Amino acid sequence: MKTNFLNRDTPLILAPMDDVTDIPFRRICRQLGADIVMTEFTSCEALIRGIPKSLARIRIQPDEHPVGIQLFGSRVESMEKAVDIASQLQPDFIDINCGCWARNHAQRGEGAALLKDLPLLERIVAAVVKTSPVPVTVKTRLGWDQNSIVILDVARIVEQAGAQALTIHCRTRNQAYKGAADWQWLAKVKATISIPVIGNGDVQTPVDVRAMLDLGCDGVMIGREAIINPWIFKMSRHYLETGEESAPPSPGERFQICLQHLNLAEQYKSPRWGTVHLRKHFIGYIRGFPEAAHIRSSLFKINDLGILRETLLAYQDHYLRVV
Ligand SMILES: Cc1cc2nc3c(=O)[nH]c(=O)nc-3n(C[C@H](O)[C@H](O)[C@H](O)COP(=O)(O)O)c2cc1C
């Protein structure tokens, strides 16, 4: 039975991010207030072929729910088959990626390339909705480029095809990450469709979250800021509820989450890949520590999780002594 996966009003959602939103980081973000998390985007063709790395990307753990699995592809039948595979893992929803800007994906007609072929986009969404036992959502951009902004058409198509929410990264494909996200489109899309609209793009502070919600959207999705500041979810919820900004996490809290993240990485990653994955988060975890830049560059050289833990604990001792 299809159920409502939006577990609260104004959900704060961790954006799907390739090589970032693995199980350890999703669990950290859930703990720090993300209402919903999503897997990294995963190729439907690779899932059908049973590629172990791709199957690992869509694994989910019981304490992650609500969690969505994000799939990409450009062939209707492949998407249907991949949905069958993904839904066996019992996600709360399946999300279709219609926004990836990367050239190799675009050349295969996947991701944001679907914005240039709206009939295909419609067929894919309709087929996935029909196949999926759980709700289906779509994540997209405004259009291919500034001269082909199609988001209002996409919104209508997606709603009519039966999707239950639409996330908009308020940039075009050609912008990639350049320029500012144009949030004004969120209000226009809200006025066009009735399904929930999730805003995304350049949210960095609790004040940004409030401002995006004030444009009328139903939830906010946060990506890059969460990588270096997963506390953004908790701090934003506090701000939404009280109107007051909360203090940033103390160095002790940062350290505790960093070590917890390391422990999770040990469970799910090889010693080497665990360290590589953690590197993206160090800038935030050791922010405010004396000699943070020096600490960071030394942590970057470590390729083993055990050594990383010892080094972090030594820095923690040092820090506690000097402060
Ligand atoms: C490292 C990285 C990987 C990403 N991978 C995905 C992905 O797998 N699927 C997706 O829909 N978007 C992906 N995105 C885009 C984000 O989900 C999000 O739309 C974008 O970063 C804008 O939000 P932000 O300004 O909060 O970061 C990725 C972004 C980054 C920075």
Coordinates of C-alpha atoms and ligand atoms in Angstrom, one line a residue:
M1 CA 0.0 0.0 0.0
K2 CA 1.3 3.5 -0.8
T3 CA 1.6 5.6 2.4
N4 CA 2.5 9.2 3.0
F5 CA 6.2 9.4 3.4
L6 CA 6.3 13.1 4.4
N7 CA 6.5 12.4 8.1
R8 CA 5.9 15.9 9.2
D9 CA 4.9 19.4 7.9
T10 CA 7.8 21.2 6.5
P11 CA 10.3 18.3 6.4
L12 CA 14.0 19.1 6.3
I13 CA 15.5 16.6 3.8
L14 CA 19.1 15.5 3.2
A15 CA 19.8 15.9 -0.5
P16 CA 20.9 12.8 -2.4
M17 CA 24.7 13.2 -3.0
D18 CA 26.9 10.8 -5.0
D19 CA 29.7 9.5 -2.8
V20 CA 28.4 11.4 0.2
T21 CA 25.0 10.1 1.3
D22 CA 26.0 6.6 2.2
I23 CA 24.6 4.8 5.2
P24 CA 27.0 6.3 7.8
F25 CA 26.3 9.9 6.8
R26 CA 22.5 9.3 6.4
R27 CA 22.4 7.9 9.9
I28 CA 24.4 10.9 11.3
C29 CA 22.0 13.3 9.6
R30 CA 18.9 11.5 10.8
Q31 CA 20.3 11.7 14.3
L32 CA 21.0 15.4 13.9
G33 CA 17.4 16.2 12.8
A34 CA 17.1 15.4 9.1
D35 CA 13.4 14.4 8.7
I36 CA 14.0 12.4 5.5
V37 CA 17.2 11.1 3.9
M38 CA 18.0 9.8 0.4
T39 CA 20.5 7.4 -1.1
E40 CA 23.0 8.4 -3.7
F41 CA 21.6 8.3 -7.2
T42 CA 21.9 4.8 -8.6
S43 CA 21.9 3.6 -12.2
C44 CA 18.9 1.4 -13.0
E45 CA 21.0 -0.4 -15.7
A46 CA 23.7 -1.2 -13.1
L47 CA 21.0 -2.5 -10.7
I48 CA 19.5 -4.8 -13.3
R49 CA 23.0 -6.2 -14.1
G50 CA 23.4 -6.8 -10.4
I51 CA 26.6 -4.8 -10.1
P52 CA 27.6 -5.2 -6.4
K53 CA 28.7 -1.6 -6.0
S54 CA 25.3 -0.3 -7.2
L55 CA 23.4 -2.8 -5.1
A56 CA 25.4 -1.5 -2.1
R57 CA 24.4 2.1 -2.8
I58 CA 20.7 1.3 -2.3
R59 CA 21.1 -0.7 0.9
I60 CA 19.2 0.9 3.8
Q61 CA 19.1 0.3 7.5
P62 CA 16.1 0.2 9.8
D63 CA 17.0 3.3 11.8
E64 CA 17.1 5.5 8.6
H65 CA 13.4 5.6 7.8
P66 CA 12.0 7.6 6.2
V67 CA 14.5 7.1 3.5
G68 CA 14.1 7.3 -0.3
I69 CA 16.1 5.4 -2.9
Q70 CA 17.0 7.6 -5.9
L71 CA 17.3 6.0 -9.3
F72 CA 18.3 7.3 -12.7
G73 CA 17.9 6.0 -16.2
S74 CA 16.5 6.8 -19.6
R75 CA 14.8 3.5 -20.5
V76 CA 11.3 2.9 -19.3
E77 CA 11.6 -0.9 -19.0
S78 CA 14.9 -0.6 -17.2
M79 CA 13.5 1.8 -14.7
E80 CA 10.6 -0.6 -14.1
K81 CA 12.9 -3.5 -13.4
A82 CA 15.1 -1.4 -11.2
V83 CA 12.1 -0.3 -9.2
D84 CA 11.2 -3.9 -8.6
I85 CA 14.8 -4.5 -7.2
A86 CA 14.9 -1.3 -5.1
S87 CA 11.4 -1.7 -3.6
Q88 CA 12.4 -5.1 -2.1
L89 CA 14.6 -3.1 0.3
Q90 CA 11.4 -1.4 1.5
P91 CA 12.3 2.3 1.1
D92 CA 9.6 4.8 2.0
F93 CA 9.7 6.2 -1.5
I94 CA 11.5 6.0 -4.8
D95 CA 12.9 9.2 -6.3
I96 CA 13.6 9.7 -10.0
N97 CA 16.6 11.8 -10.8
C98 CA 15.8 14.2 -13.6
G99 CA 18.5 16.7 -12.6
C100 CA 22.0 15.3 -12.9
W101 CA 24.0 17.7 -15.0
A102 CA 27.1 15.5 -15.6
R103 CA 28.0 15.2 -19.3
N104 CA 28.3 11.4 -19.4
H105 CA 24.8 11.0 -18.0
A106 CA 23.4 13.7 -20.2
Q107 CA 24.8 11.9 -23.3
R108 CA 22.9 8.8 -22.3
G109 CA 19.7 10.7 -22.0
E110 CA 19.6 10.4 -18.2
G111 CA 19.3 12.9 -15.4
A112 CA 18.8 16.5 -16.6
A113 CA 18.7 15.3 -20.2
L114 CA 15.1 14.2 -19.5
L115 CA 14.3 18.0 -19.4
K116 CA 14.9 18.0 -23.2
D117 CA 12.5 15.1 -23.8
L118 CA 9.4 15.7 -21.7
P119 CA 7.3 12.9 -23.3
L120 CA 10.0 10.4 -22.2
L121 CA 10.1 12.0 -18.8
E122 CA 6.4 11.5 -18.5
R123 CA 6.5 7.9 -19.6
I124 CA 9.3 7.2 -17.1
V125 CA 7.4 8.8 -14.2
A126 CA 4.1 7.1 -15.1
A127 CA 5.8 3.7 -15.4
V128 CA 7.6 4.0 -12.2
V129 CA 4.5 5.1 -10.4
K130 CA 2.6 2.1 -11.8
T131 CA 5.4 -0.3 -10.8
S132 CA 6.3 1.0 -7.4
P133 CA 4.6 -0.2 -4.3
V134 CA 5.7 3.0 -2.5
P135 CA 5.2 6.6 -3.3
V136 CA 7.3 8.1 -6.2
T137 CA 8.9 11.5 -6.2
V138 CA 10.9 13.4 -8.8
K139 CA 14.0 15.7 -8.3
T140 CA 14.8 18.0 -11.1
R141 CA 16.2 21.4 -12.2
L142 CA 14.5 24.4 -13.8
G143 CA 15.4 23.4 -17.3
W144 CA 18.3 22.6 -19.6
D145 CA 19.5 26.2 -19.9
Q146 CA 18.3 29.7 -19.4
N147 CA 16.5 29.6 -22.8
S148 CA 14.6 26.5 -22.0
I149 CA 13.1 26.8 -18.6
V150 CA 10.5 24.1 -18.5
I151 CA 9.9 23.6 -14.8
L152 CA 6.2 24.6 -14.9
D153 CA 5.5 22.0 -17.7
V154 CA 7.6 19.4 -15.8
A155 CA 5.6 20.1 -12.6
R156 CA 2.3 19.5 -14.4
I157 CA 3.6 16.4 -16.1
V158 CA 5.0 14.9 -12.9
E159 CA 1.8 15.6 -11.0
Q160 CA -0.4 14.1 -13.7
A161 CA 1.8 11.0 -14.0
G162 CA 1.1 10.3 -10.3
A163 CA 4.3 11.5 -8.5
Q164 CA 3.7 12.5 -4.9
A165 CA 6.2 15.3 -4.5
L166 CA 8.6 17.3 -6.7
T167 CA 12.0 18.6 -5.6
I168 CA 13.4 21.5 -7.5
H169 CA 17.1 22.4 -7.5
C170 CA 16.6 26.0 -8.6
R171 CA 19.2 26.1 -11.3
T172 CA 19.4 25.0 -14.9
R173 CA 21.5 22.0 -16.1
N174 CA 23.9 24.3 -17.8
Q175 CA 24.5 26.3 -14.7
A176 CA 25.7 23.1 -12.9
Y177 CA 26.5 25.0 -9.6
K178 CA 27.3 28.4 -11.1
G179 CA 25.3 31.5 -10.1
A180 CA 22.7 31.7 -7.4
A181 CA 19.8 29.4 -7.3
D182 CA 16.6 31.2 -8.4
W183 CA 14.1 30.4 -5.6
Q184 CA 11.4 32.6 -7.2
W185 CA 10.4 29.6 -9.3
L186 CA 9.3 27.7 -6.2
A187 CA 6.3 30.1 -5.7
K188 CA 5.4 29.8 -9.3
V189 CA 5.5 26.0 -9.2
K190 CA 3.5 25.9 -6.0
A191 CA 0.8 28.0 -7.7
T192 CA 0.8 25.4 -10.6
I193 CA 0.4 22.1 -8.9
S194 CA -1.1 20.6 -5.7
I195 CA 1.5 17.9 -4.8
P196 CA 4.2 18.9 -2.2
V197 CA 7.0 21.0 -3.6
I198 CA 10.4 20.7 -2.0
G199 CA 12.9 23.6 -2.5
N200 CA 16.6 23.0 -3.0
G201 CA 19.7 25.1 -3.8
D202 CA 22.0 27.2 -1.8
V203 CA 20.4 26.7 1.6
Q204 CA 23.2 27.4 4.1
T205 CA 21.5 28.7 7.3
P206 CA 18.3 28.3 9.3
V207 CA 17.3 31.8 8.1
D208 CA 17.6 30.5 4.5
V209 CA 15.3 27.5 5.4
R210 CA 12.7 30.0 6.8
A211 CA 13.0 32.2 3.7
M212 CA 12.6 29.2 1.3
L213 CA 9.5 28.0 3.2
D214 CA 8.1 31.5 3.2
L215 CA 8.0 31.2 -0.6
G216 CA 5.3 28.6 -0.1
C217 CA 7.2 25.3 -0.6
D218 CA 6.4 22.3 1.6
G219 CA 9.9 21.2 2.6
V220 CA 13.5 22.1 2.2
M221 CA 16.3 19.9 0.9
I222 CA 19.9 20.6 2.0
G223 CA 23.0 19.3 0.3
R224 CA 26.4 20.9 0.4
E225 CA 25.9 22.7 3.7
A226 CA 25.1 19.4 5.4
I227 CA 28.4 17.9 4.3
I228 CA 30.3 20.3 6.5
N229 CA 27.5 21.1 8.9
P230 CA 25.1 18.2 9.5
W231 CA 23.8 20.2 12.5
I232 CA 22.0 22.4 10.0
F233 CA 18.9 20.3 10.4
K234 CA 18.6 20.5 14.1
M235 CA 19.5 24.2 14.1
S236 CA 17.0 25.0 11.4
R237 CA 14.2 23.1 13.2
H238 CA 15.0 25.1 16.4
Y239 CA 14.8 28.3 14.4
L240 CA 11.5 27.3 12.7
E241 CA 10.0 26.5 16.1
T242 CA 11.3 29.4 18.2
G243 CA 12.4 32.1 15.8
E244 CA 15.7 32.1 17.6
E245 CA 19.1 30.9 16.3
S246 CA 20.8 28.2 18.4
A247 CA 24.5 28.2 19.3
P248 CA 26.6 26.2 16.9
P249 CA 27.8 22.8 18.2
S250 CA 30.6 22.9 20.7
P251 CA 34.0 21.4 19.8
G252 CA 33.1 18.5 22.1
E253 CA 29.9 17.8 20.1
R254 CA 31.8 18.1 16.9
F255 CA 34.3 15.6 18.0
Q256 CA 31.7 13.2 19.3
I257 CA 29.9 13.2 15.9
C258 CA 33.2 12.8 14.1
L259 CA 34.1 9.7 16.1
Q260 CA 30.6 8.3 15.7
H261 CA 30.8 8.9 11.9
L262 CA 34.2 7.1 12.0
N263 CA 32.7 4.1 13.9
L264 CA 29.9 3.9 11.3
A265 CA 32.4 4.1 8.5
E266 CA 34.2 1.2 10.0
Q267 CA 31.0 -0.9 9.9
Y268 CA 30.2 -0.2 6.3
K269 CA 33.4 0.8 4.5
S270 CA 36.9 -0.6 3.9
P271 CA 39.6 1.1 6.0
R272 CA 40.8 3.0 3.0
W273 CA 37.4 4.1 1.6
G274 CA 36.2 4.9 5.0
T275 CA 39.0 7.5 5.4
V276 CA 38.4 8.9 1.9
H277 CA 34.7 9.4 2.6
L278 CA 35.3 11.0 6.0
R279 CA 37.6 13.6 4.5
K280 CA 34.7 15.6 3.0
H281 CA 33.4 16.2 6.5
F282 CA 36.5 17.1 8.4
I283 CA 36.3 20.8 7.6
G284 CA 33.1 21.0 9.6
Y285 CA 34.0 18.5 12.3
I286 CA 37.1 20.3 13.4
R287 CA 35.9 23.8 12.7
G288 CA 36.9 26.1 15.5
F289 CA 39.8 24.0 16.8
P290 CA 43.2 25.7 17.2
E291 CA 45.4 25.0 14.1
A292 CA 42.4 23.5 12.3
A293 CA 44.0 23.9 8.9
H294 CA 47.1 22.0 10.1
I295 CA 45.0 19.3 11.7
R296 CA 42.9 18.9 8.5
S297 CA 45.9 18.5 6.3
S298 CA 47.4 15.9 8.5
L299 CA 44.1 14.0 8.7
F300 CA 44.0 14.0 4.9
K301 CA 47.1 12.0 4.7
I302 CA 45.8 9.1 6.7
N303 CA 44.5 6.0 4.8
D304 CA 43.4 3.8 7.7
L305 CA 40.4 4.2 10.0
G306 CA 42.2 2.8 13.0
I307 CA 45.1 5.3 12.6
L308 CA 42.6 8.1 12.0
R309 CA 40.8 7.3 15.2
E310 CA 44.1 7.4 17.2
T311 CA 45.1 10.7 15.6
L312 CA 41.7 12.2 16.3
L313 CA 41.8 11.1 19.9
A314 CA 45.3 12.6 20.2
Y315 CA 44.1 15.9 18.8
Q316 CA 41.1 15.8 21.2
D317 CA 43.4 15.3 24.1
H318 CA 45.7 18.1 22.9
Y319 CA 42.7 20.4 22.3
L320 CA 41.2 19.7 25.8
R321 CA 44.6 20.5 27.3
V322 CA 45.2 23.8 25.5
V323 CA 41.7 25.3 25.8
Ligands
LIG1 C1 28.9 15.9 -4.2 C2 27.5 16.0 -4.7 C3 26.9 14.9 -5.2 C4 25.5 15.0 -5.7 N1 24.9 13.9 -6.1 C5 23.6 13.9 -6.4 C6 22.8 12.7 -6.6 O1 23.3 11.6 -6.5 N2 21.5 12.9 -7.0 C7 20.9 14.1 -7.1 O2 19.7 14.2 -7.3 N3 21.6 15.3 -6.8 C8 22.9 15.2 -6.5 N4 23.6 16.3 -6.2 C9 22.8 17.6 -6.1 C10 22.3 17.9 -4.7 O3 21.3 16.9 -4.4 C11 21.6 19.2 -4.7 O4 20.5 19.3 -5.6 C12 22.6 20.4 -5.0 O5 23.8 20.2 -4.4 C13 22.0 21.7 -4.6 O6 21.7 21.8 -3.2 P1 22.7 22.5 -2.2 O7 22.9 23.9 -2.7 O8 22.0 22.4 -0.9 O9 24.0 21.7 -2.2 C14 24.9 16.2 -5.7 C15 25.6 17.4 -5.3 C16 26.9 17.3 -4.8 C17 27.5 18.5 -4.2

